[in-house]
PDB file of C-alpha atoms in Angstrom:
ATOM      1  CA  UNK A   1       7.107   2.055 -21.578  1.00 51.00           C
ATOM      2  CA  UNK A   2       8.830   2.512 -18.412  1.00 49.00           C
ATOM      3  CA  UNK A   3      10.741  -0.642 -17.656  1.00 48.00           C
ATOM      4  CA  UNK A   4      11.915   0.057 -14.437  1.00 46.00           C
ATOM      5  CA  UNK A   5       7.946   0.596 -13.211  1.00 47.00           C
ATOM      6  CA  UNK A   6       6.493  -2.129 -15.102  1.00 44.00           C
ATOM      7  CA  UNK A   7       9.232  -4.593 -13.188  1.00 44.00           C
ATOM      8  CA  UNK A   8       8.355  -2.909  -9.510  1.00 47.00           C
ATOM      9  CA  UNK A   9       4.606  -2.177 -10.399  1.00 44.00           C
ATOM     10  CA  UNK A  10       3.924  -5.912 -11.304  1.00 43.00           C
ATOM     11  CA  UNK A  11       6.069  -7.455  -8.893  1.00 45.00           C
ATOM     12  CA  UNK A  12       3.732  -5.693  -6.114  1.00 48.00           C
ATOM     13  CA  UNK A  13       0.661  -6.678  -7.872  1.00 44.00           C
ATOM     14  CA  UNK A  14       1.962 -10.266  -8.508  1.00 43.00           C
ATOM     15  CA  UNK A  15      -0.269 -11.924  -6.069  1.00 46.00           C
ATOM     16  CA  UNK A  16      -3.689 -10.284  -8.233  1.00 47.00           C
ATOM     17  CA  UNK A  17      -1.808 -12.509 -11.201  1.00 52.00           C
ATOM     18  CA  UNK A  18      -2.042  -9.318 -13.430  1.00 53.00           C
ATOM     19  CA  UNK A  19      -1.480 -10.537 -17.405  1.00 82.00           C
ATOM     20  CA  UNK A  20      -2.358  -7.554 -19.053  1.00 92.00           C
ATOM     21  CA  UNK A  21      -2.166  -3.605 -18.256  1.00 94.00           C
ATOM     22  CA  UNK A  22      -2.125  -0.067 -20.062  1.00 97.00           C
ATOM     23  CA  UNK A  23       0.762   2.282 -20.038  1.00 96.00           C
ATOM     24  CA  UNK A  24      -0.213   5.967 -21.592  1.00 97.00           C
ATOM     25  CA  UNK A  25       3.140   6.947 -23.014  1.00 96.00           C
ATOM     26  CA  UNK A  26       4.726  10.327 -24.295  1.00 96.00           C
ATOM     27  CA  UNK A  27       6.688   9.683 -27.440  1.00 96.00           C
ATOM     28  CA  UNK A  28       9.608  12.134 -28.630  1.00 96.00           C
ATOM     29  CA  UNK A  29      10.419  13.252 -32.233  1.00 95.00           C
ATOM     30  CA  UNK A  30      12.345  11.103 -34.846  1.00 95.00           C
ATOM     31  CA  UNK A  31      15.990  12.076 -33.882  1.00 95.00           C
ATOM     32  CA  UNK A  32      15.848  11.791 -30.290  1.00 95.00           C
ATOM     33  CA  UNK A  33      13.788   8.496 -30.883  1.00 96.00           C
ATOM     34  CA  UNK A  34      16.584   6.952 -33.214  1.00 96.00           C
ATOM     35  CA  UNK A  35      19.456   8.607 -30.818  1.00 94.00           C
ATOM     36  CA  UNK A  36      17.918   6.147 -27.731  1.00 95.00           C
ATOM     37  CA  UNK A  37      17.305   3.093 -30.089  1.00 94.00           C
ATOM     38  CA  UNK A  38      21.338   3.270 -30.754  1.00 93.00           C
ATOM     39  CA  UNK A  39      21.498   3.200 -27.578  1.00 93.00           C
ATOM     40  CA  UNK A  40      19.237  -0.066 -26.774  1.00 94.00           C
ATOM     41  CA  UNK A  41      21.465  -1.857 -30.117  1.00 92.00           C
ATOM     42  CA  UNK A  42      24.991  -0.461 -28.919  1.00 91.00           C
ATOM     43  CA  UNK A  43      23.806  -2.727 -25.376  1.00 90.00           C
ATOM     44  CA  UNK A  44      22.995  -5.731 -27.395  1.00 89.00           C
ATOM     45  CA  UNK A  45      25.772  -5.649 -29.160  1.00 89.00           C
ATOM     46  CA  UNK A  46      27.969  -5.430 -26.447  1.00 87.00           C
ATOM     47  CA  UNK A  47      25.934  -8.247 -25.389  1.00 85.00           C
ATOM     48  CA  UNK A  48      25.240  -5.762 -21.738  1.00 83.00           C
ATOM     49  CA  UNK A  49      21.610  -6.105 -22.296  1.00 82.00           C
ATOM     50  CA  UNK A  50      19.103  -7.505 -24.854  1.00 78.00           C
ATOM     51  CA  UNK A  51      16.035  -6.898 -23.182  1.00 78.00           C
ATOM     52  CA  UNK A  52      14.208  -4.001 -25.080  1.00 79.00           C
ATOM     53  CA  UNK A  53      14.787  -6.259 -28.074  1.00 77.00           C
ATOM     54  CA  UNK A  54      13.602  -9.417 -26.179  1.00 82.00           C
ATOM     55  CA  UNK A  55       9.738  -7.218 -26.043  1.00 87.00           C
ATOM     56  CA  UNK A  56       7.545  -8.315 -28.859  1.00 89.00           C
ATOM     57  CA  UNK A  57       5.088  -5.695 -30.540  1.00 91.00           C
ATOM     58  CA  UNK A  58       5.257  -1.844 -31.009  1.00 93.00           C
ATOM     59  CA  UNK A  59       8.192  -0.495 -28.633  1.00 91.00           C
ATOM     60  CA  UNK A  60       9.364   2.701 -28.777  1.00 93.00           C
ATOM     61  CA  UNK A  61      11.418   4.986 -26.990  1.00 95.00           C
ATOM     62  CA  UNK A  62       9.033   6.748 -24.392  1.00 95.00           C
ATOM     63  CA  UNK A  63       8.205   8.367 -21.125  1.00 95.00           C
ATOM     64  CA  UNK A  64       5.456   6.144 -19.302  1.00 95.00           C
ATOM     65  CA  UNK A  65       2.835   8.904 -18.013  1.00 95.00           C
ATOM     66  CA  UNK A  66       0.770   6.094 -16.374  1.00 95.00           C
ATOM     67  CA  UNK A  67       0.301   2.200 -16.072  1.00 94.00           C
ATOM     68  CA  UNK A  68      -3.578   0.893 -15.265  1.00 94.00           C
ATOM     69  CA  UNK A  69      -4.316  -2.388 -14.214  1.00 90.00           C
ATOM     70  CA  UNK A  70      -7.368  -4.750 -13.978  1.00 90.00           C
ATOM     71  CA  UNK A  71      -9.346  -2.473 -16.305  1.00 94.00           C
ATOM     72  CA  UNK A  72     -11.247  -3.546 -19.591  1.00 95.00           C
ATOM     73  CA  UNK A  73     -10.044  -2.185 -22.448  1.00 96.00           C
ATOM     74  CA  UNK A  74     -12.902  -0.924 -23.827  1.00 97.00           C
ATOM     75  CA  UNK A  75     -13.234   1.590 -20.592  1.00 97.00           C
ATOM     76  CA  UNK A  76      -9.736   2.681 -21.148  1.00 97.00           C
ATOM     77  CA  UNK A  77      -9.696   3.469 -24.607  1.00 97.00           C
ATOM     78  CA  UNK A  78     -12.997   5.453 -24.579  1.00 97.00           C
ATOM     79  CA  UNK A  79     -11.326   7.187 -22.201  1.00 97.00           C
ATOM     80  CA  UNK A  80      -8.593   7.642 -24.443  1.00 97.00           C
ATOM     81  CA  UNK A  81     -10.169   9.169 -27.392  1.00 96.00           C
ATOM     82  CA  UNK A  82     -12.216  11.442 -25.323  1.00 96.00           C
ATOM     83  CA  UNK A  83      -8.643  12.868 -24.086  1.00 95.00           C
ATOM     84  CA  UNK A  84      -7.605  13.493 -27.378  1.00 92.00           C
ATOM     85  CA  UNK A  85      -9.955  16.231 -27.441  1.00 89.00           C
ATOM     86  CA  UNK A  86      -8.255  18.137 -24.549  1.00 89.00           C
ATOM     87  CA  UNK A  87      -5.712  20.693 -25.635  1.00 87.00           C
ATOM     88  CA  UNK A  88      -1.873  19.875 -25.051  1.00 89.00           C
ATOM     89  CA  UNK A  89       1.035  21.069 -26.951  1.00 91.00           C
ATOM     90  CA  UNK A  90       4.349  19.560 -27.688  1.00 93.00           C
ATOM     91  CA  UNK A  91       7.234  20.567 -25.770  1.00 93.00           C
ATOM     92  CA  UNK A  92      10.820  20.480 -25.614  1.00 93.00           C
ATOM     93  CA  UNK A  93      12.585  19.089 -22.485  1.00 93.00           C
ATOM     94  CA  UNK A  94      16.924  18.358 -21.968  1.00 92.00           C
ATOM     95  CA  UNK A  95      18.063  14.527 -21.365  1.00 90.00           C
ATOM     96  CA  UNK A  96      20.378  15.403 -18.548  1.00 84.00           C
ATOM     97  CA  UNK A  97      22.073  12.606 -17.332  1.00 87.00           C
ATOM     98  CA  UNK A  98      22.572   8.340 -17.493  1.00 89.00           C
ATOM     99  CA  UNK A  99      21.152   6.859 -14.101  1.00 90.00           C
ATOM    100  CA  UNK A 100      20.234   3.544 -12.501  1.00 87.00           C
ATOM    101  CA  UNK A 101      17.516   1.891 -10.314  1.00 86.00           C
ATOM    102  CA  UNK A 102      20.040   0.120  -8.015  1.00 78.00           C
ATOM    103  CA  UNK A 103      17.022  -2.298  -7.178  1.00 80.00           C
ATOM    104  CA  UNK A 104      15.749  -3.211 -10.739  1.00 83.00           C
ATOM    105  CA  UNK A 105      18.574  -3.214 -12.878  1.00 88.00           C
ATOM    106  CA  UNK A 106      17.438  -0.586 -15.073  1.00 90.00           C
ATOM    107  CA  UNK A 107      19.815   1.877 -16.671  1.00 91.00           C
ATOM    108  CA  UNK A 108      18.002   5.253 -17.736  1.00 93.00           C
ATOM    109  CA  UNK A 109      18.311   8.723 -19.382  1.00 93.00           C
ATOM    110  CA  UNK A 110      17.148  11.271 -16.720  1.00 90.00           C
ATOM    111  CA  UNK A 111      14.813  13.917 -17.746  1.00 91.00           C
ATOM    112  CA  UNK A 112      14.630  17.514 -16.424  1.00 88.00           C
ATOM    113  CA  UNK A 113      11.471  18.165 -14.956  1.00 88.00           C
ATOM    114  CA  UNK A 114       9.806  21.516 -15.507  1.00 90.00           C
ATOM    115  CA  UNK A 115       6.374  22.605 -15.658  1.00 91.00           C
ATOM    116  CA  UNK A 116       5.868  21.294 -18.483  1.00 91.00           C
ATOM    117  CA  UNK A 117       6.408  17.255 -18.214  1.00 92.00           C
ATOM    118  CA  UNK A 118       4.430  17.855 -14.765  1.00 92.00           C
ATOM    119  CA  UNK A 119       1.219  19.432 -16.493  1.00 92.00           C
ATOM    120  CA  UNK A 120       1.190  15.949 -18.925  1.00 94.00           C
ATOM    121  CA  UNK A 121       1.821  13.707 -16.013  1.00 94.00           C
ATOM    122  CA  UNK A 122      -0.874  15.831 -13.947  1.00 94.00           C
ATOM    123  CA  UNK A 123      -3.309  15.640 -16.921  1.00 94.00           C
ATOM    124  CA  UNK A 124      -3.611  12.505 -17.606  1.00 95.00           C
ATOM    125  CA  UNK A 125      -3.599  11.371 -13.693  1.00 94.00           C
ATOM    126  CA  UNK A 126      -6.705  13.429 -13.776  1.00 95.00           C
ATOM    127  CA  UNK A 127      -8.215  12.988 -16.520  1.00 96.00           C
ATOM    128  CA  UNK A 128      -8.166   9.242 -15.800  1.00 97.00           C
ATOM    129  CA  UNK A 129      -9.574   9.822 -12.189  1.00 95.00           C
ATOM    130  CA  UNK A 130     -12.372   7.428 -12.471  1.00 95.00           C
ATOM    131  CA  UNK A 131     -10.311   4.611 -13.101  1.00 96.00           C
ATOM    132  CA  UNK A 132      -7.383   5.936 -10.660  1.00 93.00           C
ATOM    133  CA  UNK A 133      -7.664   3.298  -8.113  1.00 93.00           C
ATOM    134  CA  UNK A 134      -6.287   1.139 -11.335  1.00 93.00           C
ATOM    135  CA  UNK A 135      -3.301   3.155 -11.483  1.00 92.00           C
ATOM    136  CA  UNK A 136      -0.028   2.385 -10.554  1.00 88.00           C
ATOM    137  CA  UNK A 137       1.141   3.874  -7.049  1.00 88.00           C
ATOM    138  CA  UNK A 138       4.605   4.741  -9.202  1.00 84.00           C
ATOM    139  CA  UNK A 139       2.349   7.147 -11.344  1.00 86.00           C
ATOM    140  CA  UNK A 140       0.995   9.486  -8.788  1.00 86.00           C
ATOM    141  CA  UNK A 141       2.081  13.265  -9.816  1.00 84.00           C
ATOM    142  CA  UNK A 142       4.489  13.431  -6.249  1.00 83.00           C
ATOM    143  CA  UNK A 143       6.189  10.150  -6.902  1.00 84.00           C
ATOM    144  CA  UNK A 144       7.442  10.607 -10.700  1.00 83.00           C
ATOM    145  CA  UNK A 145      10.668   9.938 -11.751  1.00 86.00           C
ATOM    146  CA  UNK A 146      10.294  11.034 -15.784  1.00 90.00           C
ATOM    147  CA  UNK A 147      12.991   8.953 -17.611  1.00 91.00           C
ATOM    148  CA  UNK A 148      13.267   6.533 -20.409  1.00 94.00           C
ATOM    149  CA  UNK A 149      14.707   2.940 -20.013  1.00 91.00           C
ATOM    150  CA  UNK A 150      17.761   1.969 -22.041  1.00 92.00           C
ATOM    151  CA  UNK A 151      18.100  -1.901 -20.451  1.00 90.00           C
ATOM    152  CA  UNK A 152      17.524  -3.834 -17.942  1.00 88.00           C
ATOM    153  CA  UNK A 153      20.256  -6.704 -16.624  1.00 88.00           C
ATOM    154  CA  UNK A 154      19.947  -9.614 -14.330  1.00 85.00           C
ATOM    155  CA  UNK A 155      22.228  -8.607 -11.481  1.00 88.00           C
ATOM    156  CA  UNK A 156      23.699  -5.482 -10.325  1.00 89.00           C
ATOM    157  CA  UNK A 157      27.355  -6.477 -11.356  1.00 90.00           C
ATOM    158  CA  UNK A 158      25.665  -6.868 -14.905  1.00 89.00           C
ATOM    159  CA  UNK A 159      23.855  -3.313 -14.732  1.00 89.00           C
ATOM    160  CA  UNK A 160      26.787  -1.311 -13.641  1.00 91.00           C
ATOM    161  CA  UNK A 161      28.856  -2.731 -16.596  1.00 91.00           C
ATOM    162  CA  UNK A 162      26.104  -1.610 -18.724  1.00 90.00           C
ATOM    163  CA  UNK A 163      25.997   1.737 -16.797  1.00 92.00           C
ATOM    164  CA  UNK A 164      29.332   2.372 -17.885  1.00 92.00           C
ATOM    165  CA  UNK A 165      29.050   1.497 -21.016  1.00 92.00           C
ATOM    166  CA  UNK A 166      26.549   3.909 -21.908  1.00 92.00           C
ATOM    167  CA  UNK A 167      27.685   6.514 -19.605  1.00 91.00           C
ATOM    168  CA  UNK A 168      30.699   6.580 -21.913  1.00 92.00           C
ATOM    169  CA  UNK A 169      28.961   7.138 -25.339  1.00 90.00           C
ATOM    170  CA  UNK A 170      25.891   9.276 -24.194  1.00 92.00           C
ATOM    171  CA  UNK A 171      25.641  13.024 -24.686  1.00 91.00           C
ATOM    172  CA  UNK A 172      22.919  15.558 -23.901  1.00 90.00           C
ATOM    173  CA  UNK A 173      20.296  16.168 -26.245  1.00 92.00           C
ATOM    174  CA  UNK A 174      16.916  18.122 -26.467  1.00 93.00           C
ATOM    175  CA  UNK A 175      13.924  15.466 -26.559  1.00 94.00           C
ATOM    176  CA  UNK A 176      10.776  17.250 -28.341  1.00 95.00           C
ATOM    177  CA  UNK A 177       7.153  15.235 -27.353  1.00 95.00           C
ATOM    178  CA  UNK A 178       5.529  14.710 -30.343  1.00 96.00           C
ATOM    179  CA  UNK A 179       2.444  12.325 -29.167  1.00 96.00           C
ATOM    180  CA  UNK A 180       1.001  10.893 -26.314  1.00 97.00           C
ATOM    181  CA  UNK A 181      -0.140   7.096 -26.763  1.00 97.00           C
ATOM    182  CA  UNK A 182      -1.922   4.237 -25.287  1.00 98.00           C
ATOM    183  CA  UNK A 183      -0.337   0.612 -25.532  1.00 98.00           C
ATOM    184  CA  UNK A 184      -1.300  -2.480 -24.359  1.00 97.00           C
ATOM    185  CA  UNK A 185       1.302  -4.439 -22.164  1.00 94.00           C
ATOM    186  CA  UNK A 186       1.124  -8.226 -22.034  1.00 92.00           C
ATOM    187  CA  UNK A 187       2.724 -10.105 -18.852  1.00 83.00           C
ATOM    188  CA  UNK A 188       4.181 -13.687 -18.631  1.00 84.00           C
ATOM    189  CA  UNK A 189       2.935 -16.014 -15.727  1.00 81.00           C
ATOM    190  CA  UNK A 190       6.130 -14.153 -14.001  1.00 74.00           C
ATOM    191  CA  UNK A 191       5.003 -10.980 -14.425  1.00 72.00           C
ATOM    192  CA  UNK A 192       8.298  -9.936 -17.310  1.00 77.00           C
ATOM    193  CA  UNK A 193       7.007  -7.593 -20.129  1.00 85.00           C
ATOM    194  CA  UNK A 194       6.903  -9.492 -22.820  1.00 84.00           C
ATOM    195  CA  UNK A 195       4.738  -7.620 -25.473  1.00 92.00           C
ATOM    196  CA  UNK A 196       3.285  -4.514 -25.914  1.00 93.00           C
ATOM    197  CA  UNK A 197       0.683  -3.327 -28.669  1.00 96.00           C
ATOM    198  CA  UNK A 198      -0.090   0.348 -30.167  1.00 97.00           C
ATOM    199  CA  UNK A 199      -3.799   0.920 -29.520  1.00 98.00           C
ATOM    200  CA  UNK A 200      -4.157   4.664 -30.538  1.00 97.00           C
ATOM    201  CA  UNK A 201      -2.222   8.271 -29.896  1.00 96.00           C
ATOM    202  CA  UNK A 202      -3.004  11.769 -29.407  1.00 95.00           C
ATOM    203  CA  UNK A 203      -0.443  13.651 -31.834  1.00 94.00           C
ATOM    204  CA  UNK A 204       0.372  17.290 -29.704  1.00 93.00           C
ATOM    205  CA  UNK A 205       0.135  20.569 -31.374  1.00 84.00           C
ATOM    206  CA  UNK A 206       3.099  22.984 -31.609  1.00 74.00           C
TER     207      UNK A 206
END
């Protein structure tokens, strides 16, 4: 779940009163998955940020592929499953650097972007065509930024403290994607994240 999109994608939409969307998510292998949830505890318990923790439901560490809106959720998940018939493989990509969206709040670990995390955002963005006008304007293949949210503050004097912070204890790793999954995001009358839900996954061969 990209924070940093969900935050700028449903502020822009706030005036369609969006409550509930669908993020299709790449999820990493079990080390580089517990390495960023340190990361999301070491910013609560510095007290720089408790909002990954603050989500209810099934959150993960991730890279958000795509984020639909104002689609039933029997149309996306058909969609889903016939997806998981289309060959991908699991790949292995470098966490390069600690970054921050200056507007949002939102601390991140940069991802290099090869060929490969381009084919799965270019994929999916395809795949989905029919329901593309649903699609988030921050998911279309020239505007990605891959990453994966570590927290998101309340002012930028609160975000660059928490930049620091984890600019101090991260280090490079590899990040292997193990699955590509489908979640259901739930929305508060002010458009903040406040749940998401597992709905199904495509495990990727090696």
């Amino acid at each position: 779940m990209g924070i940093n999109v969900w935050y700028n994608f449903t502020k822009d939409v706030k005036e369609h009163s969006m409550t509930t969307g669908y993020s299709i998510e790449l999820l990493f292998d079990d080390e580089f998955s517990a390495y960023v949830t340190e990361l999301w505890q070491s910013c609560k318990k510095n007290n720089f940020s408790h909002y990954m923790q603050s989500i209810k439901g099934d959150v993960t560490p991730h890279i958000a592929l795509s984020l639909y809106e104002g689609v039933h959720e029997e149309k996306i998940t058909s969609l889903f499953k016939r997806y998981k018939n289309v060959k991908e493989r699991s790949a292995s990509f470098e966490s390069t650097a600690v970054c921050m969206f200056k507007d949002t709040f939102v601390t991140y670990i940069n991802v290099n972007v090869n060929r490969n995390m381009l084919n799965y955002f270019e994929n999916v963005y395809n795949f989905f065509a029919e329901i593309s006008d649903n699609c988030s304007p921050y998911y279309v293949p020239s505007m990605i930024i891959p990453h994966i949210s570590i927290s998101k503050c309340t002012s930028l004097q609160e975000a660059k403290t928490c930049w620091n912070h984890i600019a101090d204890v991260f280090e490079r790793k590899t990040l292997t994607v193990k699955k590509i999954a489908l979640f259901r995001l739930i929305f508060d009358d002010e458009h903040k994240l406040t749940e998401c839900n597992f709905l199904d996954e495509k495990i990727l061969t090696d």
